[in-house]
Coordinates of C-alpha atoms in Angstrom, one line a residue:
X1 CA -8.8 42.6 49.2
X2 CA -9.5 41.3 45.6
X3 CA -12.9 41.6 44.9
X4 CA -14.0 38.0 42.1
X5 CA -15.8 38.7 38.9
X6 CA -18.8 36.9 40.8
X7 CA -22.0 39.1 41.5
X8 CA -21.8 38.0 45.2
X9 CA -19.1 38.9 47.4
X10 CA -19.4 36.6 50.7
X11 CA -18.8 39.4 53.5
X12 CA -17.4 39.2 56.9
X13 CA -18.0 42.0 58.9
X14 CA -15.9 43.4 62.2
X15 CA -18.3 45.2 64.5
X16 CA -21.1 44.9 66.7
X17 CA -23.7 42.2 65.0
X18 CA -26.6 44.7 66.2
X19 CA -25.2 47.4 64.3
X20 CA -24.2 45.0 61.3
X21 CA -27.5 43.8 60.8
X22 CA -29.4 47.3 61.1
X23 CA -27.1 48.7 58.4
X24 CA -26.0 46.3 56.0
X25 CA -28.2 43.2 56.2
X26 CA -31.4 43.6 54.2
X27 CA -35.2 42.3 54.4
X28 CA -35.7 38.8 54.1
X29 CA -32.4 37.8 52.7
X30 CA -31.0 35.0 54.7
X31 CA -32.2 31.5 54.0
X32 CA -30.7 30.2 57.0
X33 CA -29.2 31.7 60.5
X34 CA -27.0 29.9 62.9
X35 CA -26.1 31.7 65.9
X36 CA -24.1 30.6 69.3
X37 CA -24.0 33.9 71.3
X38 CA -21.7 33.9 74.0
X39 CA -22.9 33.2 77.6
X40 CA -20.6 32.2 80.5
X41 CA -23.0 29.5 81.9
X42 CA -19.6 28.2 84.4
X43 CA -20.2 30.6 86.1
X44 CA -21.9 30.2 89.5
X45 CA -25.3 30.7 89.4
X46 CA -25.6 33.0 92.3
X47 CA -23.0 35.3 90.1
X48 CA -25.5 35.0 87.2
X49 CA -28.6 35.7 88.7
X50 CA -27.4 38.1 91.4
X51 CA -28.5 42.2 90.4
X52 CA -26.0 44.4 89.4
X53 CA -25.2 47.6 87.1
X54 CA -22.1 49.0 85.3
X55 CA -21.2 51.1 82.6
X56 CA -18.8 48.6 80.4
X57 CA -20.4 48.3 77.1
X58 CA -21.1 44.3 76.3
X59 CA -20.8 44.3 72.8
X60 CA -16.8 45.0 73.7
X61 CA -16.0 41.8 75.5
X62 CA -12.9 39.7 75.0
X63 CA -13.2 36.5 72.8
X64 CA -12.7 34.3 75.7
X65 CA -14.6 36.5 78.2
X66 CA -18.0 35.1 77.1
X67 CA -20.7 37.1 79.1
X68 CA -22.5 40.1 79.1
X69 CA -23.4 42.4 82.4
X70 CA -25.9 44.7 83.3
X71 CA -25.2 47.9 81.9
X72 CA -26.4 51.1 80.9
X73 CA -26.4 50.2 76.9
X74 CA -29.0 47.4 78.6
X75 CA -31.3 49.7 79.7
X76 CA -31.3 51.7 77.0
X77 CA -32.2 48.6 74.5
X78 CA -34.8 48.0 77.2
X79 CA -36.0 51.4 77.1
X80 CA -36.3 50.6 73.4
X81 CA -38.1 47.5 73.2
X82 CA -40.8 48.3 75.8
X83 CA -42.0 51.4 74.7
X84 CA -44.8 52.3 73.8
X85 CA -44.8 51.7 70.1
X86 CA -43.2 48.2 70.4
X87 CA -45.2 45.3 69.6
X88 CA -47.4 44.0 72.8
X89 CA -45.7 40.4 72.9
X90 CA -42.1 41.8 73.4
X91 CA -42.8 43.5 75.6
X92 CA -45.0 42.1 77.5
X93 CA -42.6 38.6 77.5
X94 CA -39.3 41.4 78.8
X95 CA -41.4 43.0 81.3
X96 CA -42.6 39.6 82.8
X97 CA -38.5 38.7 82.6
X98 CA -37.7 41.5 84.4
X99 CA -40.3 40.8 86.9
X100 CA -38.8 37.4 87.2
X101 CA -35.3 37.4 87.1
X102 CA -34.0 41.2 88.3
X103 CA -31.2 43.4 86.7
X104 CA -28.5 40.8 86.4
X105 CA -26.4 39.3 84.3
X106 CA -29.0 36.7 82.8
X107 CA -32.0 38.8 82.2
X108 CA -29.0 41.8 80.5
X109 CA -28.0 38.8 78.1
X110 CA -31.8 38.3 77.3
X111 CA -32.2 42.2 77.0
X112 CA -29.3 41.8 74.4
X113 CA -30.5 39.0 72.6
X114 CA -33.9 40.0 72.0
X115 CA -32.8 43.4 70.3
X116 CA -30.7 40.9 68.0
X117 CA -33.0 38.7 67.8
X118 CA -35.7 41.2 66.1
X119 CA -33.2 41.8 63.7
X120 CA -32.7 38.5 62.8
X121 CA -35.8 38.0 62.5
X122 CA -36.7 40.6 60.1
X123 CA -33.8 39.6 57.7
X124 CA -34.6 36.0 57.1
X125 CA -36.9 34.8 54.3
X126 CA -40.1 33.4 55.2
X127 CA -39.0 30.1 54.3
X128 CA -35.7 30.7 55.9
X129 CA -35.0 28.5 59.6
X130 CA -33.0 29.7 62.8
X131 CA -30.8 27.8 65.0
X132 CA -29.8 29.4 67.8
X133 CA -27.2 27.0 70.3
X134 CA -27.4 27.2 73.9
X135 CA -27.0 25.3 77.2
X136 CA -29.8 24.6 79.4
X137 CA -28.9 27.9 81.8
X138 CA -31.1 29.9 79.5
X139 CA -32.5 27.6 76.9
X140 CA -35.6 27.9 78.3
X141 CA -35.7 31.6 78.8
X142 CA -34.7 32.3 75.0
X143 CA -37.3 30.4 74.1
X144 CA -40.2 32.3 75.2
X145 CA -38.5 35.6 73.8
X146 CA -38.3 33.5 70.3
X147 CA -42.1 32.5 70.7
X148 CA -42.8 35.8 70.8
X149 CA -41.0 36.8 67.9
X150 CA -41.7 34.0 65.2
X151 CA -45.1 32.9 66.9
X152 CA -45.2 29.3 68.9
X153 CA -46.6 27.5 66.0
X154 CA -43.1 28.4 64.2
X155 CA -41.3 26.4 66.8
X156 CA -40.1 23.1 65.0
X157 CA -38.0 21.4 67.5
X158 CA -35.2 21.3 69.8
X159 CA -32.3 19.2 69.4
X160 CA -30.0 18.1 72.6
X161 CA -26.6 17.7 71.3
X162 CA -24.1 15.7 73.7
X163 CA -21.1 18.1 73.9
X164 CA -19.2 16.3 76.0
X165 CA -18.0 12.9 77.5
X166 CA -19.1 11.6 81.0
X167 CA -17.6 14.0 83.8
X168 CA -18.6 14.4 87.6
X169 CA -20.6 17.4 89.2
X170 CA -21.5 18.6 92.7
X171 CA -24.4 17.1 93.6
X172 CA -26.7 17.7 90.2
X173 CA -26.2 15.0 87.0
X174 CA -23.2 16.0 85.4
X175 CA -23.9 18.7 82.6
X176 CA -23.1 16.8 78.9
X177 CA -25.5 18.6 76.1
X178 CA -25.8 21.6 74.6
X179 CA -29.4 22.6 73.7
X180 CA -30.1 24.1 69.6
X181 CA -33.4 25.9 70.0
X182 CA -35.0 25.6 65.7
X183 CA -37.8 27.7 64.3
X184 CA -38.8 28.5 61.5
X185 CA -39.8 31.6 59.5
X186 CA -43.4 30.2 58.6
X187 CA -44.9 27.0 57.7
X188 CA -43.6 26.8 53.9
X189 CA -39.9 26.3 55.1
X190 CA -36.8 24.5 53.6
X191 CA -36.5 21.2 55.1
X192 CA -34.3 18.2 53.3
X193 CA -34.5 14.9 55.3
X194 CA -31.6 13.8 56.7
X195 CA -30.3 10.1 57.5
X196 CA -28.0 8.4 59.4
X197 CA -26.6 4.8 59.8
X198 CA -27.9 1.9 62.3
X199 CA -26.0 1.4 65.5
X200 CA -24.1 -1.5 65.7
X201 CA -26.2 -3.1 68.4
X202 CA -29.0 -2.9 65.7
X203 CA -27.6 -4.4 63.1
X204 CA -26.6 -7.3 65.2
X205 CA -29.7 -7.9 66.0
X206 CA -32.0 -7.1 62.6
X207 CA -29.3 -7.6 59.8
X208 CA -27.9 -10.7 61.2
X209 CA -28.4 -13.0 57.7
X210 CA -26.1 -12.6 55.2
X211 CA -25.7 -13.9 51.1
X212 CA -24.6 -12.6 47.9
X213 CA -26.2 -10.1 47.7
X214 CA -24.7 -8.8 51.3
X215 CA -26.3 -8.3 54.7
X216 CA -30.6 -8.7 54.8
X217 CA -33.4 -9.1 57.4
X218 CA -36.3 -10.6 56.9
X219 CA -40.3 -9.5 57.0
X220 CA -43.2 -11.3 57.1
X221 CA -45.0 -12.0 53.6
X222 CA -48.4 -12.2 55.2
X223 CA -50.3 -9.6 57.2
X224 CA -53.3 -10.0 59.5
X225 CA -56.4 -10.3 57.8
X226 CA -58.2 -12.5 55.5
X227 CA -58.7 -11.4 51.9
X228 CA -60.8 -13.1 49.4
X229 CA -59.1 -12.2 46.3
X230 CA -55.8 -13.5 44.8
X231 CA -54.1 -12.6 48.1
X232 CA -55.9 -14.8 50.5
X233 CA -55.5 -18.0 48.1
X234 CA -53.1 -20.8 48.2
X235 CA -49.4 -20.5 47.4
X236 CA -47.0 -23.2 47.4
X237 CA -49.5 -25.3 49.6
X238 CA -49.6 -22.8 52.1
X239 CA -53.4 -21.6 53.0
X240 CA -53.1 -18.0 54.6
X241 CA -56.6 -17.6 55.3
X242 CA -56.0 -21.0 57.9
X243 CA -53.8 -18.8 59.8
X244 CA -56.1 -15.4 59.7
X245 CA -53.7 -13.8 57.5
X246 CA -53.4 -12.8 53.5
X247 CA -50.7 -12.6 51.4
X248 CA -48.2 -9.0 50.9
X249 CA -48.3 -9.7 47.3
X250 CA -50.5 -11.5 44.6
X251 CA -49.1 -15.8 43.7
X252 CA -47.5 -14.3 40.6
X253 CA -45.2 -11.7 42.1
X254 CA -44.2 -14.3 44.7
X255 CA -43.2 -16.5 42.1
X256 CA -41.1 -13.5 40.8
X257 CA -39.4 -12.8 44.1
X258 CA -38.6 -16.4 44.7
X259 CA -37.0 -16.6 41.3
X260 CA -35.1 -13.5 42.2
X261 CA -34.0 -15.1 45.6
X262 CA -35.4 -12.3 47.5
X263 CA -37.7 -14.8 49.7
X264 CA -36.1 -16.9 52.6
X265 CA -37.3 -20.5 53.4
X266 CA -35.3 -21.3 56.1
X267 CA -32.5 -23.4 57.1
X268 CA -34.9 -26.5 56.3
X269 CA -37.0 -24.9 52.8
X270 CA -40.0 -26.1 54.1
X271 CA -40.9 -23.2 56.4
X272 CA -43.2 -19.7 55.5
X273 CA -41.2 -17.9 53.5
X274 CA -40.1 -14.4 54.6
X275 CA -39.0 -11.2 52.3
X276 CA -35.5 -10.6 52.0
X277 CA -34.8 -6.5 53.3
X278 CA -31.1 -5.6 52.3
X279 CA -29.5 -3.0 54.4
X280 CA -28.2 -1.5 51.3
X281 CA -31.8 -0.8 50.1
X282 CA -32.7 1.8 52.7
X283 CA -31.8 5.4 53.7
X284 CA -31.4 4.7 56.8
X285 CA -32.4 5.7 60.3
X286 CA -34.2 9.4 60.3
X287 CA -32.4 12.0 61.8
X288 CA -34.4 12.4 65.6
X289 CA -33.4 15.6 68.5
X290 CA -30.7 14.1 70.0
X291 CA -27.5 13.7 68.6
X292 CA -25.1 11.7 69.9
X293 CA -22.9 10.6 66.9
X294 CA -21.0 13.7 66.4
X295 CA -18.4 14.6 69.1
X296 CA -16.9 17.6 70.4
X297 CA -13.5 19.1 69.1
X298 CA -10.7 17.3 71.2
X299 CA -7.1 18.0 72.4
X300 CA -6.0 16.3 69.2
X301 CA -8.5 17.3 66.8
X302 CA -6.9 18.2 63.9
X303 CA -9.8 20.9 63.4
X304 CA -9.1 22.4 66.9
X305 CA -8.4 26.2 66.6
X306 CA -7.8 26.8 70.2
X307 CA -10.8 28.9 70.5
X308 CA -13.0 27.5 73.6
X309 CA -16.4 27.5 72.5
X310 CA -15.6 25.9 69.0
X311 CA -18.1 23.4 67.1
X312 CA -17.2 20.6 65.1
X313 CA -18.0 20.8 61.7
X314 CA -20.1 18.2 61.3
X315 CA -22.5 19.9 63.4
X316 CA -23.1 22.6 61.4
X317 CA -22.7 20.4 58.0
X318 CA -25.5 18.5 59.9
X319 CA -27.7 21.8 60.2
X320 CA -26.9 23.2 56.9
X321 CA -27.8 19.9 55.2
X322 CA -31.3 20.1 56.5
X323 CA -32.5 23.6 56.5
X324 CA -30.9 24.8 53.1
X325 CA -29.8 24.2 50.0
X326 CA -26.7 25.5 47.4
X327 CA -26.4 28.7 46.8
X328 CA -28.4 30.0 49.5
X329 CA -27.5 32.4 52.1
X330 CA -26.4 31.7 55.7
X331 CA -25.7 34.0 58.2
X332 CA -23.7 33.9 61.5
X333 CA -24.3 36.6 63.4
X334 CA -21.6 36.0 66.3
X335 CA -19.1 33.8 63.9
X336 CA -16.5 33.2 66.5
X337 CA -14.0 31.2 64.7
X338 CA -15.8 30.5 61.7
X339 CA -17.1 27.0 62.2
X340 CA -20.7 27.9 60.2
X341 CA -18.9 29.9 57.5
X342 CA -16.5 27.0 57.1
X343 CA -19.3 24.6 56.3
X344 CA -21.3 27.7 54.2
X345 CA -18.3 27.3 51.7
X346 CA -17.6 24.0 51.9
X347 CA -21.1 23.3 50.8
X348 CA -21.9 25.6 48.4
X349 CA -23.8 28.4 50.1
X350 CA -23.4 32.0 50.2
X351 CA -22.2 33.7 53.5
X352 CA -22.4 36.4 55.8
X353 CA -20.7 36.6 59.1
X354 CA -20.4 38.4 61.8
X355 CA -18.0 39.1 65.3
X356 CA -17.3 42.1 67.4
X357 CA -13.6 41.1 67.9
X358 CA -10.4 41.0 65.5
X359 CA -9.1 37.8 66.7
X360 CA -12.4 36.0 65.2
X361 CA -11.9 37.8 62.0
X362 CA -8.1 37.3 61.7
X363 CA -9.0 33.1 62.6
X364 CA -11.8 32.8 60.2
X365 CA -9.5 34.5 57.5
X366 CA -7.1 32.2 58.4
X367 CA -8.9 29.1 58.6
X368 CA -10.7 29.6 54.7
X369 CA -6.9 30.2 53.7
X370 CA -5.8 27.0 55.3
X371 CA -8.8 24.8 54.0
X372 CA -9.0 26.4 50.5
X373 CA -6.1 28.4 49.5
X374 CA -4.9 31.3 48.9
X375 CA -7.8 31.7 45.6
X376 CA -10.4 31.8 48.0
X377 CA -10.2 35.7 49.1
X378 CA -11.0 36.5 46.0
X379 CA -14.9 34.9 47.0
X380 CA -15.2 37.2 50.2
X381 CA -14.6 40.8 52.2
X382 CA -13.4 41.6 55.0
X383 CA -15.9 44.8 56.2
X384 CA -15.2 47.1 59.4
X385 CA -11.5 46.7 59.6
X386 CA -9.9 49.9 59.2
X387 CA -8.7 51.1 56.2
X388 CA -7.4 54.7 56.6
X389 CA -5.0 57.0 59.6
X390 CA -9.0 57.9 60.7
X391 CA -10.7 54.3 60.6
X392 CA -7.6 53.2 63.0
X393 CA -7.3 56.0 65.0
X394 CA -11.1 55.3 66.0
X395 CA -10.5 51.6 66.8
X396 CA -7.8 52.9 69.1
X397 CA -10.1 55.3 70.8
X398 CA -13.0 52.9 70.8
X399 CA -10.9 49.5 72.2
X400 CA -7.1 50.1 72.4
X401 CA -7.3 46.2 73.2
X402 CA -8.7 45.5 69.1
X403 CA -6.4 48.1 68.1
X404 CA -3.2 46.3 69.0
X405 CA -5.1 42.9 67.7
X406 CA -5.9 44.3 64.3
X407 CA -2.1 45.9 64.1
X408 CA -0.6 42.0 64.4
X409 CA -2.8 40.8 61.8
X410 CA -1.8 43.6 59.7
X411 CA 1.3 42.1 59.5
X412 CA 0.5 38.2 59.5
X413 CA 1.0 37.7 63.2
X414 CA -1.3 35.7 65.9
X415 CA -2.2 38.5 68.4
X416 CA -2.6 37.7 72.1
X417 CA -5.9 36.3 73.4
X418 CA -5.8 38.7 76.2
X419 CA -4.6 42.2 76.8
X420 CA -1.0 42.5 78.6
X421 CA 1.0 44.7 80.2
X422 CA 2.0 47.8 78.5
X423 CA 5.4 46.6 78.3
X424 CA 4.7 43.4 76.5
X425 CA 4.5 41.8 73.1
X426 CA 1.0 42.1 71.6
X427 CA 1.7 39.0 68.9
X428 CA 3.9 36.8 67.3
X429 CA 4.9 35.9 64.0
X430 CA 6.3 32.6 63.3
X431 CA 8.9 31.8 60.4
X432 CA 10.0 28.1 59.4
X433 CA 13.7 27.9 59.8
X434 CA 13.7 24.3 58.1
X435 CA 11.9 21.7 55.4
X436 CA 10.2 20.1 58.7
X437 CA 7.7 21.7 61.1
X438 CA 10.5 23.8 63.2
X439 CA 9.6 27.4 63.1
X440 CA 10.9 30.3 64.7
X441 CA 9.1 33.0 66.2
X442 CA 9.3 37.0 65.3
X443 CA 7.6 39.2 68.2
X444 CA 5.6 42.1 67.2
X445 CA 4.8 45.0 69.6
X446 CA 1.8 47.6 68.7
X447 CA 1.1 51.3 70.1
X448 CA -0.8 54.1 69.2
X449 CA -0.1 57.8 69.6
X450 CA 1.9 57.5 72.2
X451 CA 4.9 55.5 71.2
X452 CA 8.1 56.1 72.9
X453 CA 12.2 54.6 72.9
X454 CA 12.0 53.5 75.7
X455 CA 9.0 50.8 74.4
X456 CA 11.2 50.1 71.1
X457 CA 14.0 49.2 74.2
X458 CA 11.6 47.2 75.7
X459 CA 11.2 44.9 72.3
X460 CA 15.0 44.7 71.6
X461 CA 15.3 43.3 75.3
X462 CA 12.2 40.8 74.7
X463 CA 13.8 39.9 71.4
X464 CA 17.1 39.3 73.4
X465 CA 15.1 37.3 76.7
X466 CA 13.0 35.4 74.8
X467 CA 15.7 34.1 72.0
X468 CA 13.2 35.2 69.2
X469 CA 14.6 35.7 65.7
X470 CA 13.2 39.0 64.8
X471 CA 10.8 41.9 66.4
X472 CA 8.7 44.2 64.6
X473 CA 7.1 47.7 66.1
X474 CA 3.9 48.7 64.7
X475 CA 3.4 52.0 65.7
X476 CA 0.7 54.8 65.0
X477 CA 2.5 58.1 64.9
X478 CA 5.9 58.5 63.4
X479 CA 9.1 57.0 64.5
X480 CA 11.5 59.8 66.5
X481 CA 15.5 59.3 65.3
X482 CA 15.9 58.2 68.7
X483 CA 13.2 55.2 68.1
X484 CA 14.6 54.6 64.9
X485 CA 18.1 54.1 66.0
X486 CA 17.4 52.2 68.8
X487 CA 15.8 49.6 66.1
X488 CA 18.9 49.5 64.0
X489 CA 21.7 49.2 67.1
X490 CA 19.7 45.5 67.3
X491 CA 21.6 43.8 64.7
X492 CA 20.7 41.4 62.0
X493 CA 19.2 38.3 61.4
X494 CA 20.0 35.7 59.3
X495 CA 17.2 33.4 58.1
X496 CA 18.8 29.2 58.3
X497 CA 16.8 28.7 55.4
X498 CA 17.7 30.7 52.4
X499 CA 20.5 32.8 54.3
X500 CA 19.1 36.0 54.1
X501 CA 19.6 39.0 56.2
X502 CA 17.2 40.7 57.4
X503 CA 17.2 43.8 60.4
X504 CA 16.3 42.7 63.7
X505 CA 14.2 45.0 65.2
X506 CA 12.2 47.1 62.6
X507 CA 9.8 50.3 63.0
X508 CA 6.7 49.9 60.6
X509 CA 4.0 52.6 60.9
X510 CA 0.2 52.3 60.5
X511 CA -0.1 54.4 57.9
X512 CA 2.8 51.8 55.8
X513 CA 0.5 48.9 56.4
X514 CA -2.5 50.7 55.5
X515 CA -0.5 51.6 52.0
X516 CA 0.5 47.6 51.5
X517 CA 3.8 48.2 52.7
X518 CA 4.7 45.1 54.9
X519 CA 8.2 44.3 57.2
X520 CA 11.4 42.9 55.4
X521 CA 11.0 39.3 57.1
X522 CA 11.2 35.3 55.4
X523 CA 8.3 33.9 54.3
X524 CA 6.0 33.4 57.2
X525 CA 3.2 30.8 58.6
X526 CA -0.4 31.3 58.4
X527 CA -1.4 32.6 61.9
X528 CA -2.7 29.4 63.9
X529 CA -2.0 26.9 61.0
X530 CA 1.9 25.8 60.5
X531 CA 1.3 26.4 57.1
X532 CA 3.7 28.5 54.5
X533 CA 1.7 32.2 54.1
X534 CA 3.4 33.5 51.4
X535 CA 6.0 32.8 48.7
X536 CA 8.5 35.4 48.6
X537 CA 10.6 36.2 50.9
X538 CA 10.5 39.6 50.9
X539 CA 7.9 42.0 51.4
X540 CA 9.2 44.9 52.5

């Protein structure tokens, strides 16, 4: 990727955060961290709290498998943080955890999150703030492992943010917030005050005068309290000190108010007047811990990625707005589908982010493409992704899952969100075949080592069933004759829009895409945006 003349590169990184952060992620560098670590709270809570033990690694879960088991990586991070030499609050707060909870799935996320946690810790400035977004399930438990990390003091609030419209639930109030747990690094922290308009009801009820000038309340001119100076004396023929009161302001700045027309008399003029307050004239009301005004991402949102644990923007606008300022860093340390870098760029700030799946990467990549263009590569890098035969033969080995992913992306395809058969596509590409929004689809099929005829049949035969206009196989070793010519007995395609022929079914290998070379296919969309990816119409 095409690196800007900038000093900073903004960096997204594939790989396991933990990792990430140990390696490349220095001392006190982030200004601000937003995190949202995956935790399947729907599931039933005799599931989540019930012991168990396995050897599946967490930090390789699916992007819509949000959850993390007991395991033996668990124990080891354990191991870790209660020994001897670790600091006496961390381990006395897992210990008691353990004591409380048992080995299951809850107390192996808070094992997980408190080795991450340190890290985080150690890499943001001392005037840097962290928001980490939860539900209630473990709110509560995440916060005494953050007390004892940044020190009680350094907690500065926690905001309840209604996710959700009303909805029923089995005998308990139906579940509607999410919970954003905010500390800070010490007391000297960033903090910019944030405002937001009156409700509706409110106005009605305190701005319901109106003149030129636009829509006022009004507030007393006199106090309690007698004074014996100019502001206890009579004005107009009206005697405060009568009344026990004094007046806001000296006779000769009332006069000046009056003449402005900021005072009201009254329908009759012959009232106590009362100080004009515009609604225009103030910030507003404070931002307060619950937030209600901004709502989730919808069905028809047209922000909605697909991606099920997606925030709105404006939530993490919200965040950024207070706790940082341009140009500083922000760091996402499970970026999902990019929500927090989105609003990093959009607001000026530096980014880093970070997610242990391909299908995150390949969506945030997307998504900056979509909302700034094609320029905007040029401001970041994509770290961790392969980039030789060895980097991709040791995805393979270490998930053949993120192998497959990462091969579809390759090629500017949306891979699958789960794993599939064998015998399946692992992606599609889609084409427009007209000026409107039609578009047609071109599947793509990805295998390692082991890559047969028989699974180049297999596409041909999906092509065929499915009515797809093209299929591409992405393959790791290279193609037999026999693979080769079962591609080419598959025909041609001709694209509606410029008339182009193109073949079929092609062969690509890994090493190709790894040298720039890309399929012969018309210009294609950007992966989950119908959106025009490239301009020429031949790549290949």
């Amino acid at each position: 990727m095409a690196k800007s003349s900038s000093e900073w590169l903004n960096k997204l990184y594939y790989g396991d955060n933990l990792d990430v952060l140990r390696e490349c992620v220095a001392d006190e560098s982030a200004d601000l961290i937003y995190l949202d670590p995956p935790f399947n709270s729907n599931r039933s809570y005799n599931v989540l709290f019930k012991d168990k033990s396995g050897e599946d690694s967490p930090a390789q879960i699916e992007a819509f498998d949000d959850t993390w088991t007991w395991s033996h990586e668990a124990e080891v991070l354990y191991a870790e943080m209660t020994a001897s030499s670790a600091p006496n609050k961390i381990k006395d707060a897992l210990e008691a955890m353990r004591k409380l909870l048992g080995d299951n799935d809850v107390f192996a996320y808070l094992v997980m999150m408190t080795a991450r946690l340190i890290e985080l810790r150690r890499v943001l400035k001392m005037t840097g703030s962290l928001y980490l977004h939860c539900d209630p399930t473990a709110s509560h438990y995440l916060k005494v492992i953050i007390d004892s990390l940044f020190g009680a003091a350094n907690f500065r609030g926690e905001v309840i943010w209604k996710r959700t419209g009303a909805h029923g639930a089995a005998k308990r109030y139906a579940p509607v917030h999410d919970v954003i747990l905010y500390y800070s690094a010490s007391s000297d922290v960033t903090w910019n005050r944030i405002f937001h308009g009156y409700r509706e009801e409110y106005l009605k009820t305190k701005y319901g005068r109106w003149d030129q000038r636009g829509r006022y309340q009004t507030v007393t001119l006199m106090p309690s309290g007698i004074r014996k100076g100019a502001t206890g004396g009579m004005w107009r023929g009206i005697n405060p000190t009568e009344k026990g009161l004094h007046w806001r302001y000296p006779p000769s700045k009332l006069d000046e108010l009056d003449a402005e027309g900021m005072l009201d008399w009254g329908k009759s003029g012959d009232c106590i007047p009362r100080l004009k307050r515009y609604l225009n004239e103030g910030e507003g009301v404070p931002l307060q811990d619950v937030w209600t005004d901004i709502a989730p991402i919808n069905s028809q949102a047209r922000e909605r990625l697909g991606y099920p644990t997606q925030k709105p923007l404006a939530l993490l606008e919200r965040i950024l707005e207070a706790s940082s300022n341009p140009g500083d860093l922000i760091l996402d340390p499970f970026c999902g589908c990019g929500t927090a870098v989105d609003a990093a760029q959009k607001l000026g700030r530096k980014w880093i982010g970070v997610d242990i799946t391909t299908l995150a990467i390949d969506l945030i990549d997307a998504r900056l493409r979509h909302a700034y263009g094609e320029w905007i590569t040029t401001s970041y890098e994509i770290l961790g992704i392969p980039r030789d035969i060895a980097g991709a033969r040791a995805l393979l080995s270490r998930s053949p899952f993120e192998f497959k992913r990462w091969c579809v992306r390759m090629v500017e395809g949306r891979p699958n969100d789960r794993n599939v058969g064998e015998g399946e596509v692992d992606g599609v590409i889609r084409v427009p075949i007209d000026v409107g929004d039609s578009s047609d689809r071109i599947l793509v099929s990805a295998k390692g080592e082991m890559a047969a005829p028989w699974q180049v049949r297999d596409l041909v035969k999906a092509v065929i069933s499915q009515k797809a206009a093209m299929g591409v196989f992405i393959t790791l070793r290279k193609p037999t004759k026999t693979m080769i010519e079962t591609a080419q007995r598959a025909g041609i395609y001709t694209w509606p829009l410029g008339g182009k022929k193109y073949p079929k079914v092609q062969i690509i290998t890994v090493e190709e895409l790894l040298k720039d070379k890309r399929p012969m296919m018309p210009p294609t969309l950007l992966p989950y945006f119908q959106t025009p990816r490239r301009n020429d119409d031949d790549s290949g």
